[in-house]
CSV table of C-alpha atoms in Angstrom, one decimal:
chain,number,residue,atom,x,y,z
L,128,MET,CA,-18.4,9.6,-8.1
L,129,ALA,CA,-15.7,7.0,-7.2
L,130,LYS,CA,-12.3,8.1,-6.1
L,131,LEU,CA,-8.7,6.9,-5.9
L,132,TYR,CA,-7.5,7.3,-2.3
L,133,PHE,CA,-3.9,7.1,-1.1
L,134,ARG,CA,-3.5,6.7,2.6
L,135,TYR,CA,0.2,6.8,3.5
L,136,GLY,CA,2.4,6.9,6.6
L,137,ALA,CA,5.7,5.8,8.0
L,138,MET,CA,6.0,2.2,9.1
L,139,ASN,CA,3.8,1.3,12.2
L,140,SER,CA,1.3,4.0,11.5
L,141,GLY,CA,-1.6,1.6,11.4
L,142,LYS,CA,-2.0,1.4,7.6
L,143,THR,CA,-2.9,-2.3,7.6
L,144,THR,CA,-5.2,-1.9,10.6
L,145,GLY,CA,-7.0,0.8,8.8
L,146,LEU,CA,-7.3,-1.3,5.7
L,147,LEU,CA,-8.8,-4.2,7.6
L,148,GLN,CA,-11.2,-1.9,9.4
L,149,THR,CA,-12.3,-0.5,6.1
L,150,ALA,CA,-12.9,-4.0,4.8
L,151,TYR,CA,-15.0,-4.9,7.8
L,152,ASN,CA,-17.0,-1.7,7.5
L,153,TYR,CA,-17.9,-2.5,3.9
L,154,GLU,CA,-18.8,-6.1,4.6
L,155,GLU,CA,-20.8,-5.2,7.6
L,156,ARG,CA,-23.2,-3.6,5.1
L,157,ASP,CA,-23.2,-6.6,2.8
L,158,GLN,CA,-20.9,-5.0,0.3
L,159,LYS,CA,-18.0,-6.9,-1.4
L,160,VAL,CA,-14.4,-5.8,-1.3
L,161,VAL,CA,-11.4,-7.1,-3.2
L,162,LEU,CA,-8.3,-7.1,-1.2
L,163,ILE,CA,-5.0,-6.8,-3.2
L,164,LYS,CA,-1.4,-7.2,-2.1
L,165,ALA,CA,1.8,-7.0,-4.1
L,166,GLY,CA,3.5,-10.3,-4.4
L,167,ILE,CA,6.9,-8.9,-3.7
L,168,ASP,CA,5.9,-8.4,-0.1
L,169,THR,CA,6.6,-12.0,1.0
L,170,LYS,CA,5.8,-11.3,4.7
L,171,GLY,CA,2.7,-13.2,5.4
L,172,ASP,CA,2.6,-14.6,1.9
L,173,ASP,CA,-1.1,-14.3,0.7
L,174,THR,CA,-2.2,-12.8,4.1
L,175,VAL,CA,-2.2,-9.2,5.4
L,176,VAL,CA,-1.5,-9.0,9.1
L,177,SER,CA,-1.9,-5.9,11.3
L,178,ARG,CA,0.3,-5.2,14.3
L,179,LEU,CA,-2.8,-5.8,16.5
L,180,GLY,CA,-2.7,-9.4,15.3
L,181,VAL,CA,-5.7,-9.2,13.0
L,182,ALA,CA,-5.1,-11.1,9.8
L,183,ARG,CA,-7.0,-11.8,6.5
L,184,LYS,CA,-6.2,-13.6,3.3
L,185,VAL,CA,-6.0,-11.5,0.1
L,186,ASP,CA,-8.2,-12.0,-2.9
L,187,LEU,CA,-5.4,-11.1,-5.4
L,188,LEU,CA,-1.7,-11.5,-5.0
L,189,VAL,CA,-0.2,-9.4,-7.9
L,190,SER,CA,3.2,-9.5,-9.7
L,191,PRO,CA,4.7,-6.5,-11.6
L,192,GLU,CA,3.5,-8.0,-14.9
L,193,ASP,CA,-0.1,-8.4,-13.9
L,194,ASP,CA,-2.9,-6.1,-15.3
L,195,VAL,CA,-4.6,-5.2,-12.0
L,196,ARG,CA,-7.7,-3.8,-13.6
L,197,LEU,CA,-8.2,-7.0,-15.7
L,198,LEU,CA,-7.7,-9.2,-12.6
L,199,VAL,CA,-10.3,-7.3,-10.6
L,200,ARG,CA,-12.9,-7.4,-13.5
L,201,ARG,CA,-12.4,-11.2,-13.8
L,202,LEU,CA,-12.9,-11.7,-10.2
L,203,ALA,CA,-15.9,-9.4,-10.1
L,204,LEU,CA,-17.6,-11.4,-12.9
L,205,GLY,CA,-16.4,-14.9,-11.9
L,206,GLU,CA,-14.7,-17.5,-13.9
L,207,ARG,CA,-17.7,-18.2,-16.1
L,208,ALA,CA,-17.9,-14.6,-17.4
L,209,ALA,CA,-17.5,-14.5,-21.2
L,210,ASP,CA,-16.6,-10.9,-21.1
L,211,PRO,CA,-14.1,-9.9,-18.5
L,212,ALA,CA,-14.2,-6.3,-19.8
L,213,ALA,CA,-17.8,-5.7,-18.5
L,214,ALA,CA,-18.3,-3.3,-15.6
L,215,ALA,CA,-16.4,-4.4,-12.5
L,216,ARG,CA,-19.3,-3.0,-10.4
L,217,GLN,CA,-21.3,-6.2,-11.2
L,218,GLY,CA,-19.6,-8.0,-8.4
L,219,VAL,CA,-17.4,-5.7,-6.4
L,220,ASP,CA,-18.1,-2.5,-4.3
L,221,CYS,CA,-14.6,-1.5,-3.4
L,222,VAL,CA,-10.9,-2.4,-4.0
L,223,LEU,CA,-8.4,-2.2,-1.2
L,224,VAL,CA,-4.7,-2.3,-1.8
L,225,ASP,CA,-2.1,-3.2,0.9
L,226,GLU,CA,1.6,-2.2,0.4
L,227,ALA,CA,0.7,0.0,-2.5
L,228,GLN,CA,4.2,1.3,-2.8
L,229,PHE,CA,5.3,-2.0,-4.4
L,230,LEU,CA,2.9,-1.5,-7.4
L,231,THR,CA,4.4,-0.4,-10.7
L,232,PRO,CA,3.3,3.0,-12.0
L,233,GLU,CA,1.4,1.2,-14.7
L,234,GLN,CA,-0.6,-0.7,-12.2
L,235,VAL,CA,-1.4,2.6,-10.3
L,236,ASP,CA,-2.8,3.8,-13.6
L,237,GLN,CA,-4.8,0.6,-13.9
L,238,LEU,CA,-6.3,1.3,-10.5
L,239,MET,CA,-7.2,4.8,-11.7
L,240,GLU,CA,-9.0,3.3,-14.7
L,241,LEU,CA,-11.0,1.1,-12.3
L,242,VAL,CA,-12.1,4.4,-10.7
L,243,LEU,CA,-12.6,6.5,-13.8
L,244,VAL,CA,-14.0,4.0,-16.3
L,245,ASP,CA,-15.6,1.4,-13.9
L,246,ASP,CA,-16.7,3.8,-11.2
L,247,LEU,CA,-15.2,1.6,-8.6
L,248,PRO,CA,-13.6,3.2,-5.4
L,249,VAL,CA,-10.1,2.2,-4.7
L,250,LEU,CA,-8.3,2.8,-1.4
L,251,ALA,CA,-4.5,2.2,-1.5
L,252,TYR,CA,-2.4,2.0,1.6
L,253,GLY,CA,1.4,2.3,1.7
L,254,ILE,CA,4.5,4.2,2.5
L,255,ARG,CA,5.9,7.1,0.5
L,256,THR,CA,9.7,6.6,0.7
L,257,ASP,CA,12.3,3.9,1.3
L,258,PHE,CA,15.0,3.9,3.9
L,259,ARG,CA,17.1,6.4,1.9
L,260,THR,CA,14.1,8.9,1.8
L,261,VAL,CA,13.6,8.1,-2.0
L,262,SER,CA,10.1,7.6,-3.3
L,263,PHE,CA,8.9,4.2,-4.3
L,264,PRO,CA,7.7,4.3,-8.0
L,265,GLY,CA,4.2,3.2,-7.0
L,266,SER,CA,3.9,5.8,-4.2
L,267,ARG,CA,5.2,8.5,-6.5
L,268,ARG,CA,2.5,7.8,-9.1
L,269,LEU,CA,-0.1,7.6,-6.4
L,270,MET,CA,0.9,11.0,-5.1
L,271,GLU,CA,0.7,12.3,-8.7
L,272,VAL,CA,-2.9,11.0,-9.6
L,273,ALA,CA,-4.9,10.1,-6.5
L,274,HIS,CA,-8.0,12.1,-5.8
L,275,SER,CA,-7.4,12.1,-2.1
L,276,LEU,CA,-4.2,12.0,0.0
L,277,GLU,CA,-4.3,11.2,3.6
L,278,GLU,CA,-1.4,10.9,6.0
L,279,LEU,CA,-1.5,8.3,8.8
L,280,LYS,CA,0.7,9.5,11.6
L,281,THR,CA,2.9,7.7,14.0
L,282,ILE,CA,5.6,8.9,16.5
L,283,CYS,CA,9.4,8.7,16.6
L,284,ARG,CA,11.3,7.4,19.6
L,285,CYS,CA,11.7,11.1,20.7
L,286,GLY,CA,8.0,11.9,20.5
L,287,ARG,CA,8.0,13.8,17.4
L,288,LYS,CA,6.0,12.9,14.3
L,289,ALA,CA,7.9,10.1,12.4
L,290,ILE,CA,8.2,10.6,8.7
L,291,PHE,CA,11.1,8.4,7.6
L,292,ASN,CA,11.7,4.6,7.6
L,293,ALA,CA,15.2,3.7,8.7
L,294,ARG,CA,16.5,0.2,8.0
L,295,LYS,CA,18.3,-1.8,10.6
L,296,VAL,CA,20.4,-4.9,10.3
L,297,GLY,CA,20.7,-6.4,13.6
L,298,ASP,CA,21.1,-3.4,16.0
L,299,HIS,CA,22.7,-1.1,13.4
L,300,PHE,CA,21.1,1.4,11.0
L,301,VAL,CA,22.2,1.0,7.3
L,302,PHE,CA,21.7,3.4,4.5
L,303,ASP,CA,23.0,1.5,1.5
L,304,GLY,CA,21.5,-1.4,-0.3
L,305,ALA,CA,18.5,-2.5,-2.5
L,306,GLN,CA,15.4,-0.4,-2.3
L,307,ILE,CA,13.3,-3.3,-1.2
L,308,ALA,CA,14.2,-5.6,1.6
L,309,ILE,CA,11.2,-7.1,3.5
L,310,ASP,CA,11.5,-6.9,7.2
L,311,GLY,CA,12.1,-10.2,9.0
L,312,ALA,CA,14.7,-12.0,11.0
L,313,ASP,CA,17.7,-10.0,9.6
L,314,VAL,CA,16.2,-6.7,8.5
L,315,THR,CA,13.8,-4.5,10.5
L,316,TYR,CA,12.7,-0.9,10.3
L,317,GLU,CA,12.2,1.9,12.6
L,318,SER,CA,10.0,5.0,12.0
L,319,LEU,CA,12.0,8.2,12.8
L,320,CYS,CA,11.5,11.9,12.6
L,321,GLY,CA,13.8,13.9,10.4
L,322,LYS,CA,16.2,14.9,13.3
L,323,CYS,CA,16.6,11.4,14.6
L,324,TYR,CA,17.0,10.1,11.1
L,325,LEU,CA,20.0,12.4,10.6
L,326,GLU,CA,21.5,11.6,13.9
L,327,ALA,CA,21.2,7.9,13.1
L,328,GLY,CA,23.5,8.5,10.1
L,329,GLY,CA,20.9,9.1,7.3
L,330,SER,CA,21.3,11.7,4.6
L,331,LEU,CA,18.9,13.8,2.8
L,332,SER,CA,21.0,13.9,-0.4
L,333,ALA,CA,20.1,10.4,-1.4
L,334,THR,CA,19.3,9.8,-5.1
L,335,ALA,CA,17.0,7.2,-6.7
């Protein structure tokens, strides 16, 4: 029976590396994967890139308005398919999702329908909370409905397990602002344990 997996961790815990390794494992056995990425993540545009330098173009770049299940079905059957609602299994063996926290709760439910109705395994990779320790809507829904939850671990600067994602502008930590700010030239993130997060100025009384 197919399952929905949510593999989560703080930033720099190897999520994208794990996703690309999973894709390689499937394709090494002549099975087809569909790689999905939320379009709101503009870093790399239509490509996912691991910290190790491995990169791969995605098959579907989705916006919040997209029906993910319908897009996967159409891709599985090809443009000539008269009935996009036919079983997705016809042309796909696994769906992989990068930056799953950026999906809407409705899109997570659509992934679950791919699993339950189309018998298609889905592996979603992402982070649980933002820089204020507040859940992303997509991650919250995945925590609620996924069959399997797996934490991917990384370490804080102090050597403890990192669980929070602290935002930095320049050399300074910031704890106010929009939930989504893609890391780049001005904004970066550092994975911290709870103790270091509080010492940096963070709070555990943040609200969504």
